[in-house]
């Protein structure tokens, strides 16, 4: 199994274009930039799937040799996209994939409804490519020997979808290589560590967790803007770390960092990080 972090930042990236917080200023000075949250996964190293498709997807694909096209003229190793939310920073990149000969997208009913009506990305995309829109069920099997399990972890709607019904808005995904048994959990939007989620990550080789904010009050402390991490649907790092101790055989790392979050270290991913590489 191959897992490559294409983008490690929350919406807006880091540095964010209109932000002069200390983290953004340091990113501009050092050139240590983060693009927006997207992960590429493959069971066999040939068939690849994207977990979300952020606005930076074109640059991310061009910077990832494993996703280069060929040998056919329009042949690509990209088999599809699995959406874990309907947020703009996880879906706008689909429009950049409109040149595909065909494109498969997997989404829950709530996410699909939002992208059909509130923000009609789905019909727009269907005007440009052969679009195969599939339900992201609790269990599916993908090309390359990937077994996928899904768990609803949040019911927070995007702002633009306030009137759309449903409760399966935010998903965690567990992907397992059917040949080797290696497994990876993607949960970069996690509002709470529930008993169900604790069972979901048990036995996984590696978990990519929500690292949006370090503390619940980070945004207000840093920018003066109102809003806590929890109110925005994100479990802060300081509150999730104690839970990881119950799973000593699993490696936990953090992604989807907000531009205000200065977190660094071995458990924080960067753009281009490869997970499960040493397992």
mmCIF file of C-alpha atoms in Angstrom:
data_model
loop_
_atom_site.group_PDB
_atom_site.id
_atom_site.type_symbol
_atom_site.label_atom_id
_atom_site.label_comp_id
_atom_site.label_asym_id
_atom_site.label_seq_id
_atom_site.Cartn_x
_atom_site.Cartn_y
_atom_site.Cartn_z
ATOM 1 C CA UNK A 1 0.000 0.000 0.000
ATOM 2 C CA UNK A 2 1.174 3.501 -0.869
ATOM 3 C CA UNK A 3 -0.097 6.644 0.872
ATOM 4 C CA UNK A 4 1.177 10.044 -0.247
ATOM 5 C CA UNK A 5 0.161 13.342 1.374
ATOM 6 C CA UNK A 6 -0.271 15.784 -1.504
ATOM 7 C CA UNK A 7 -1.444 18.668 0.676
ATOM 8 C CA UNK A 8 -1.151 19.091 4.443
ATOM 9 C CA UNK A 9 -2.988 22.367 5.133
ATOM 10 C CA UNK A 10 -6.565 23.309 5.912
ATOM 11 C CA UNK A 11 -8.550 25.599 3.642
ATOM 12 C CA UNK A 12 -6.543 28.567 2.418
ATOM 13 C CA UNK A 13 -3.191 26.808 2.693
ATOM 14 C CA UNK A 14 -0.171 28.185 4.477
ATOM 15 C CA UNK A 15 0.708 30.939 4.113
ATOM 16 C CA UNK A 16 -2.836 32.110 3.523
ATOM 17 C CA UNK A 17 -2.882 34.882 0.947
ATOM 18 C CA UNK A 18 -4.453 37.500 3.228
ATOM 19 C CA UNK A 19 -2.930 36.534 6.578
ATOM 20 C CA UNK A 20 0.027 38.069 8.383
ATOM 21 C CA UNK A 21 -0.095 35.868 11.501
ATOM 22 C CA UNK A 22 3.265 34.649 12.829
ATOM 23 C CA UNK A 23 2.938 31.237 11.155
ATOM 24 C CA UNK A 24 2.159 32.745 7.745
ATOM 25 C CA UNK A 25 4.963 35.272 8.052
ATOM 26 C CA UNK A 26 7.399 32.490 8.924
ATOM 27 C CA UNK A 27 6.177 30.396 5.980
ATOM 28 C CA UNK A 28 6.795 33.288 3.598
ATOM 29 C CA UNK A 29 10.250 33.873 5.039
ATOM 30 C CA UNK A 30 11.378 30.230 4.966
ATOM 31 C CA UNK A 31 9.477 29.033 1.907
ATOM 32 C CA UNK A 32 7.960 26.169 3.919
ATOM 33 C CA UNK A 33 4.543 26.268 2.317
ATOM 34 C CA UNK A 34 1.612 23.899 2.772
ATOM 35 C CA UNK A 35 -0.981 23.294 0.077
ATOM 36 C CA UNK A 36 -4.570 22.297 0.808
ATOM 37 C CA UNK A 37 -5.569 18.877 2.156
ATOM 38 C CA UNK A 38 -5.510 16.012 -0.363
ATOM 39 C CA UNK A 39 -4.105 12.478 -0.011
ATOM 40 C CA UNK A 40 -3.360 9.890 -2.709
ATOM 41 C CA UNK A 41 -3.678 6.163 -1.927
ATOM 42 C CA UNK A 42 -2.882 3.020 -3.906
ATOM 43 C CA UNK A 43 -3.070 -0.661 -3.021
ATOM 44 C CA UNK A 44 -0.763 -1.864 -5.791
ATOM 45 C CA UNK A 45 1.205 1.257 -6.768
ATOM 46 C CA UNK A 46 -0.608 1.384 -10.112
ATOM 47 C CA UNK A 47 -4.245 2.295 -9.445
ATOM 48 C CA UNK A 48 -4.428 5.508 -7.399
ATOM 49 C CA UNK A 49 -7.328 7.222 -5.632
ATOM 50 C CA UNK A 50 -7.537 10.729 -4.233
ATOM 51 C CA UNK A 51 -9.024 11.357 -0.809
ATOM 52 C CA UNK A 52 -10.624 14.735 -1.510
ATOM 53 C CA UNK A 53 -9.669 17.106 -4.299
ATOM 54 C CA UNK A 54 -8.609 20.514 -3.061
ATOM 55 C CA UNK A 55 -8.077 23.704 -5.090
ATOM 56 C CA UNK A 56 -4.328 22.974 -5.392
ATOM 57 C CA UNK A 57 -4.833 19.571 -7.031
ATOM 58 C CA UNK A 58 -3.277 20.391 -10.417
ATOM 59 C CA UNK A 59 0.024 21.495 -8.894
ATOM 60 C CA UNK A 60 -0.045 18.575 -6.471
ATOM 61 C CA UNK A 61 -0.516 16.008 -9.248
ATOM 62 C CA UNK A 62 2.232 17.570 -11.359
ATOM 63 C CA UNK A 63 4.569 17.292 -8.367
ATOM 64 C CA UNK A 64 3.836 13.596 -7.771
ATOM 65 C CA UNK A 65 5.655 11.262 -10.218
ATOM 66 C CA UNK A 66 3.382 8.334 -9.349
ATOM 67 C CA UNK A 67 0.408 10.247 -10.791
ATOM 68 C CA UNK A 68 2.044 11.159 -14.101
ATOM 69 C CA UNK A 69 0.054 10.160 -17.230
ATOM 70 C CA UNK A 70 1.056 7.505 -19.760
ATOM 71 C CA UNK A 71 1.968 5.410 -21.558
ATOM 72 C CA UNK A 72 -1.269 6.125 -23.436
ATOM 73 C CA UNK A 73 -1.945 9.667 -24.619
ATOM 74 C CA UNK A 74 -4.647 10.314 -21.986
ATOM 75 C CA UNK A 75 -3.976 7.308 -19.783
ATOM 76 C CA UNK A 76 -3.697 8.134 -16.073
ATOM 77 C CA UNK A 77 -3.150 6.086 -12.921
ATOM 78 C CA UNK A 78 -5.881 8.142 -11.219
ATOM 79 C CA UNK A 79 -8.952 5.923 -10.830
ATOM 80 C CA UNK A 80 -11.212 8.150 -8.779
ATOM 81 C CA UNK A 81 -11.850 10.535 -5.893
ATOM 82 C CA UNK A 82 -13.350 9.767 -2.481
ATOM 83 C CA UNK A 83 -14.869 12.809 -0.800
ATOM 84 C CA UNK A 84 -14.816 12.867 2.996
ATOM 85 C CA UNK A 85 -16.700 16.192 3.213
ATOM 86 C CA UNK A 86 -18.495 18.648 0.926
ATOM 87 C CA UNK A 87 -16.344 21.594 2.027
ATOM 88 C CA UNK A 88 -15.019 23.805 -0.763
ATOM 89 C CA UNK A 89 -11.403 23.096 0.158
ATOM 90 C CA UNK A 90 -12.091 19.370 -0.395
ATOM 91 C CA UNK A 91 -14.154 19.564 -3.590
ATOM 92 C CA UNK A 92 -13.172 22.541 -5.766
ATOM 93 C CA UNK A 93 -10.306 20.562 -7.253
ATOM 94 C CA UNK A 94 -12.805 18.303 -9.021
ATOM 95 C CA UNK A 95 -13.295 21.055 -11.578
ATOM 96 C CA UNK A 96 -9.568 20.904 -12.353
ATOM 97 C CA UNK A 97 -10.025 17.221 -13.264
ATOM 98 C CA UNK A 98 -12.613 17.989 -15.937
ATOM 99 C CA UNK A 99 -10.152 17.113 -18.732
ATOM 100 C CA UNK A 100 -10.287 13.443 -17.680
ATOM 101 C CA UNK A 101 -11.672 11.041 -20.265
ATOM 102 C CA UNK A 102 -13.739 9.604 -17.425
ATOM 103 C CA UNK A 103 -13.855 10.313 -13.714
ATOM 104 C CA UNK A 104 -15.273 8.328 -10.795
ATOM 105 C CA UNK A 105 -16.322 10.188 -7.655
ATOM 106 C CA UNK A 106 -17.544 8.625 -4.393
ATOM 107 C CA UNK A 107 -19.619 10.662 -1.940
ATOM 108 C CA UNK A 108 -22.226 10.142 0.764
ATOM 109 C CA UNK A 109 -25.858 11.097 0.008
ATOM 110 C CA UNK A 110 -25.587 14.375 1.942
ATOM 111 C CA UNK A 111 -22.360 15.394 0.193
ATOM 112 C CA UNK A 112 -23.821 14.402 -3.180
ATOM 113 C CA UNK A 113 -26.971 16.442 -2.549
ATOM 114 C CA UNK A 114 -24.943 19.519 -1.641
ATOM 115 C CA UNK A 115 -22.856 19.235 -4.810
ATOM 116 C CA UNK A 116 -25.977 18.678 -6.905
ATOM 117 C CA UNK A 117 -28.131 21.534 -5.659
ATOM 118 C CA UNK A 118 -26.538 24.043 -3.264
ATOM 119 C CA UNK A 119 -23.307 24.189 -5.277
ATOM 120 C CA UNK A 120 -23.978 22.368 -8.583
ATOM 121 C CA UNK A 121 -20.464 21.090 -9.088
ATOM 122 C CA UNK A 122 -21.688 17.635 -10.114
ATOM 123 C CA UNK A 123 -23.736 18.763 -13.157
ATOM 124 C CA UNK A 124 -21.002 21.208 -14.131
ATOM 125 C CA UNK A 125 -18.417 18.431 -14.093
ATOM 126 C CA UNK A 126 -20.696 16.085 -16.053
ATOM 127 C CA UNK A 127 -20.735 18.628 -18.883
ATOM 128 C CA UNK A 128 -17.007 18.147 -19.421
ATOM 129 C CA UNK A 129 -16.208 14.489 -18.770
ATOM 130 C CA UNK A 130 -17.782 11.058 -18.526
ATOM 131 C CA UNK A 131 -18.697 11.285 -14.872
ATOM 132 C CA UNK A 132 -19.410 8.217 -12.746
ATOM 133 C CA UNK A 133 -20.892 9.432 -9.466
ATOM 134 C CA UNK A 134 -21.091 6.689 -6.827
ATOM 135 C CA UNK A 135 -22.366 6.456 -3.285
ATOM 136 C CA UNK A 136 -19.629 6.265 -0.679
ATOM 137 C CA UNK A 137 -21.111 3.386 1.267
ATOM 138 C CA UNK A 138 -19.877 1.963 4.558
ATOM 139 C CA UNK A 139 -17.907 -0.669 2.636
ATOM 140 C CA UNK A 140 -16.576 -0.826 -0.902
ATOM 141 C CA UNK A 141 -13.759 -2.494 -2.818
ATOM 142 C CA UNK A 142 -11.634 -0.491 -5.270
ATOM 143 C CA UNK A 143 -9.139 -1.342 -7.997
ATOM 144 C CA UNK A 144 -5.657 -2.301 -6.917
ATOM 145 C CA UNK A 145 -6.815 -4.370 -3.947
ATOM 146 C CA UNK A 146 -8.135 -1.597 -1.714
ATOM 147 C CA UNK A 147 -10.853 -2.451 0.796
ATOM 148 C CA UNK A 148 -12.533 0.716 2.104
ATOM 149 C CA UNK A 149 -14.566 1.135 5.286
ATOM 150 C CA UNK A 150 -16.362 4.387 6.076
ATOM 151 C CA UNK A 151 -17.504 5.891 9.372
ATOM 152 C CA UNK A 152 -19.601 9.026 9.799
ATOM 153 C CA UNK A 153 -17.772 11.194 12.330
ATOM 154 C CA UNK A 154 -19.510 14.549 11.923
ATOM 155 C CA UNK A 155 -22.749 16.219 10.878
ATOM 156 C CA UNK A 156 -21.472 19.762 10.261
ATOM 157 C CA UNK A 157 -22.689 21.131 6.929
ATOM 158 C CA UNK A 158 -20.645 23.529 4.814
ATOM 159 C CA UNK A 159 -21.920 27.090 5.057
ATOM 160 C CA UNK A 160 -23.215 27.055 1.489
ATOM 161 C CA UNK A 161 -25.277 23.898 2.183
ATOM 162 C CA UNK A 162 -27.208 25.126 5.233
ATOM 163 C CA UNK A 163 -30.532 24.056 3.737
ATOM 164 C CA UNK A 164 -29.469 20.602 2.561
ATOM 165 C CA UNK A 165 -30.758 17.631 4.574
ATOM 166 C CA UNK A 166 -28.657 14.746 5.843
ATOM 167 C CA UNK A 167 -26.319 13.795 8.653
ATOM 168 C CA UNK A 168 -23.486 11.934 6.881
ATOM 169 C CA UNK A 169 -21.489 15.079 6.172
ATOM 170 C CA UNK A 170 -18.057 14.151 7.510
ATOM 171 C CA UNK A 171 -16.466 10.729 7.039
ATOM 172 C CA UNK A 172 -13.387 8.922 8.277
ATOM 173 C CA UNK A 173 -12.029 6.289 5.908
ATOM 174 C CA UNK A 174 -10.105 3.111 6.628
ATOM 175 C CA UNK A 175 -8.304 1.675 3.621
ATOM 176 C CA UNK A 176 -6.792 -1.805 3.757
ATOM 177 C CA UNK A 177 -4.512 -3.569 1.268
ATOM 178 C CA UNK A 178 -6.282 -6.883 0.691
ATOM 179 C CA UNK A 179 -2.990 -8.628 -0.129
ATOM 180 C CA UNK A 180 -0.812 -7.514 2.781
ATOM 181 C CA UNK A 181 -3.363 -6.435 5.380
ATOM 182 C CA UNK A 182 -1.712 -3.020 5.773
ATOM 183 C CA UNK A 183 -4.279 -0.407 6.753
ATOM 184 C CA UNK A 184 -4.482 3.377 6.853
ATOM 185 C CA UNK A 185 -7.128 5.623 8.421
ATOM 186 C CA UNK A 186 -7.844 9.108 7.069
ATOM 187 C CA UNK A 187 -9.587 11.445 9.527
ATOM 188 C CA UNK A 188 -8.430 15.004 8.846
ATOM 189 C CA UNK A 189 -11.808 16.404 9.892
ATOM 190 C CA UNK A 190 -12.709 14.952 13.281
ATOM 191 C CA UNK A 191 -15.034 16.815 15.655
ATOM 192 C CA UNK A 192 -14.801 14.317 18.541
ATOM 193 C CA UNK A 193 -13.027 11.099 19.537
ATOM 194 C CA UNK A 194 -15.965 8.768 20.091
ATOM 195 C CA UNK A 195 -16.054 5.113 21.087
ATOM 196 C CA UNK A 196 -16.991 4.288 17.498
ATOM 197 C CA UNK A 197 -13.946 6.124 16.171
ATOM 198 C CA UNK A 198 -11.700 4.496 18.768
ATOM 199 C CA UNK A 199 -12.789 1.097 17.478
ATOM 200 C CA UNK A 200 -12.416 2.263 13.879
ATOM 201 C CA UNK A 201 -8.693 3.057 14.266
ATOM 202 C CA UNK A 202 -7.871 -0.033 16.360
ATOM 203 C CA UNK A 203 -5.190 -2.122 14.675
ATOM 204 C CA UNK A 204 -4.481 0.343 11.867
ATOM 205 C CA UNK A 205 -0.874 0.751 10.812
ATOM 206 C CA UNK A 206 -1.092 4.510 10.500
ATOM 207 C CA UNK A 207 -3.722 7.193 11.101
ATOM 208 C CA UNK A 208 -3.765 10.705 9.659
ATOM 209 C CA UNK A 209 -5.633 12.806 12.220
ATOM 210 C CA UNK A 210 -7.232 16.218 12.300
ATOM 211 C CA UNK A 211 -4.440 18.690 13.029
ATOM 212 C CA UNK A 212 -6.358 21.824 12.083
ATOM 213 C CA UNK A 213 -5.846 23.528 15.432
ATOM 214 C CA UNK A 214 -3.442 22.895 18.272
ATOM 215 C CA UNK A 215 -5.815 24.179 20.952
ATOM 216 C CA UNK A 216 -9.501 25.011 21.103
ATOM 217 C CA UNK A 217 -8.877 28.773 21.368
ATOM 218 C CA UNK A 218 -6.052 29.005 18.810
ATOM 219 C CA UNK A 219 -7.929 31.014 16.187
ATOM 220 C CA UNK A 220 -9.091 33.685 18.631
ATOM 221 C CA UNK A 221 -5.708 33.928 20.375
ATOM 222 C CA UNK A 222 -3.858 34.284 17.095
ATOM 223 C CA UNK A 223 -6.160 36.451 14.989
ATOM 224 C CA UNK A 224 -8.772 37.885 17.340
ATOM 225 C CA UNK A 225 -11.509 36.314 15.253
ATOM 226 C CA UNK A 226 -14.321 34.505 17.117
ATOM 227 C CA UNK A 227 -14.722 30.759 16.904
ATOM 228 C CA UNK A 228 -13.325 27.735 18.682
ATOM 229 C CA UNK A 229 -11.870 24.624 17.098
ATOM 230 C CA UNK A 230 -14.784 22.535 18.310
ATOM 231 C CA UNK A 231 -17.393 24.986 17.001
ATOM 232 C CA UNK A 232 -15.779 24.616 13.575
ATOM 233 C CA UNK A 233 -15.920 20.818 13.725
ATOM 234 C CA UNK A 234 -12.300 20.102 14.642
ATOM 235 C CA UNK A 235 -10.879 18.284 17.648
ATOM 236 C CA UNK A 236 -7.733 20.177 18.689
ATOM 237 C CA UNK A 237 -4.438 18.303 18.816
ATOM 238 C CA UNK A 238 -4.038 18.807 22.563
ATOM 239 C CA UNK A 239 -7.300 16.887 23.097
ATOM 240 C CA UNK A 240 -6.724 14.044 20.641
ATOM 241 C CA UNK A 241 -3.174 13.157 21.683
ATOM 242 C CA UNK A 242 -4.209 11.464 24.971
ATOM 243 C CA UNK A 243 -6.502 9.100 23.054
ATOM 244 C CA UNK A 244 -3.683 7.853 20.836
ATOM 245 C CA UNK A 245 -1.906 6.344 23.836
ATOM 246 C CA UNK A 246 -4.489 3.547 23.872
ATOM 247 C CA UNK A 247 -3.152 2.334 20.524
ATOM 248 C CA UNK A 248 0.601 1.799 20.993
ATOM 249 C CA UNK A 249 0.922 -0.285 17.821
ATOM 250 C CA UNK A 250 -0.496 2.448 15.578
ATOM 251 C CA UNK A 251 1.372 5.481 14.321
ATOM 252 C CA UNK A 252 -0.658 8.710 14.532
ATOM 253 C CA UNK A 253 0.222 11.801 12.558
ATOM 254 C CA UNK A 254 -1.488 15.128 12.003
ATOM 255 C CA UNK A 255 -2.494 16.877 8.791
ATOM 256 C CA UNK A 256 -4.944 19.558 7.599
ATOM 257 C CA UNK A 257 -3.130 22.245 9.619
ATOM 258 C CA UNK A 258 -4.732 25.672 9.728
ATOM 259 C CA UNK A 259 -2.478 28.549 8.722
ATOM 260 C CA UNK A 260 -2.425 29.673 12.389
ATOM 261 C CA UNK A 261 -1.136 26.330 13.677
ATOM 262 C CA UNK A 262 2.655 26.214 14.287
ATOM 263 C CA UNK A 263 2.693 22.478 15.106
ATOM 264 C CA UNK A 264 5.840 20.652 13.987
ATOM 265 C CA UNK A 265 7.632 17.392 14.695
ATOM 266 C CA UNK A 266 7.686 13.751 13.712
ATOM 267 C CA UNK A 267 3.925 13.412 14.148
ATOM 268 C CA UNK A 268 3.066 16.302 11.806
ATOM 269 C CA UNK A 269 3.053 15.633 8.063
ATOM 270 C CA UNK A 270 4.205 17.952 5.304
ATOM 271 C CA UNK A 271 3.331 18.131 1.625
ATOM 272 C CA UNK A 272 4.859 15.086 -0.035
ATOM 273 C CA UNK A 273 5.050 12.948 3.114
ATOM 274 C CA UNK A 274 4.712 9.219 2.456
ATOM 275 C CA UNK A 275 2.881 7.244 5.117
ATOM 276 C CA UNK A 276 3.256 3.524 5.919
ATOM 277 C CA UNK A 277 6.650 3.704 4.194
ATOM 278 C CA UNK A 278 8.474 2.046 7.091
ATOM 279 C CA UNK A 279 5.753 -0.464 7.990
#
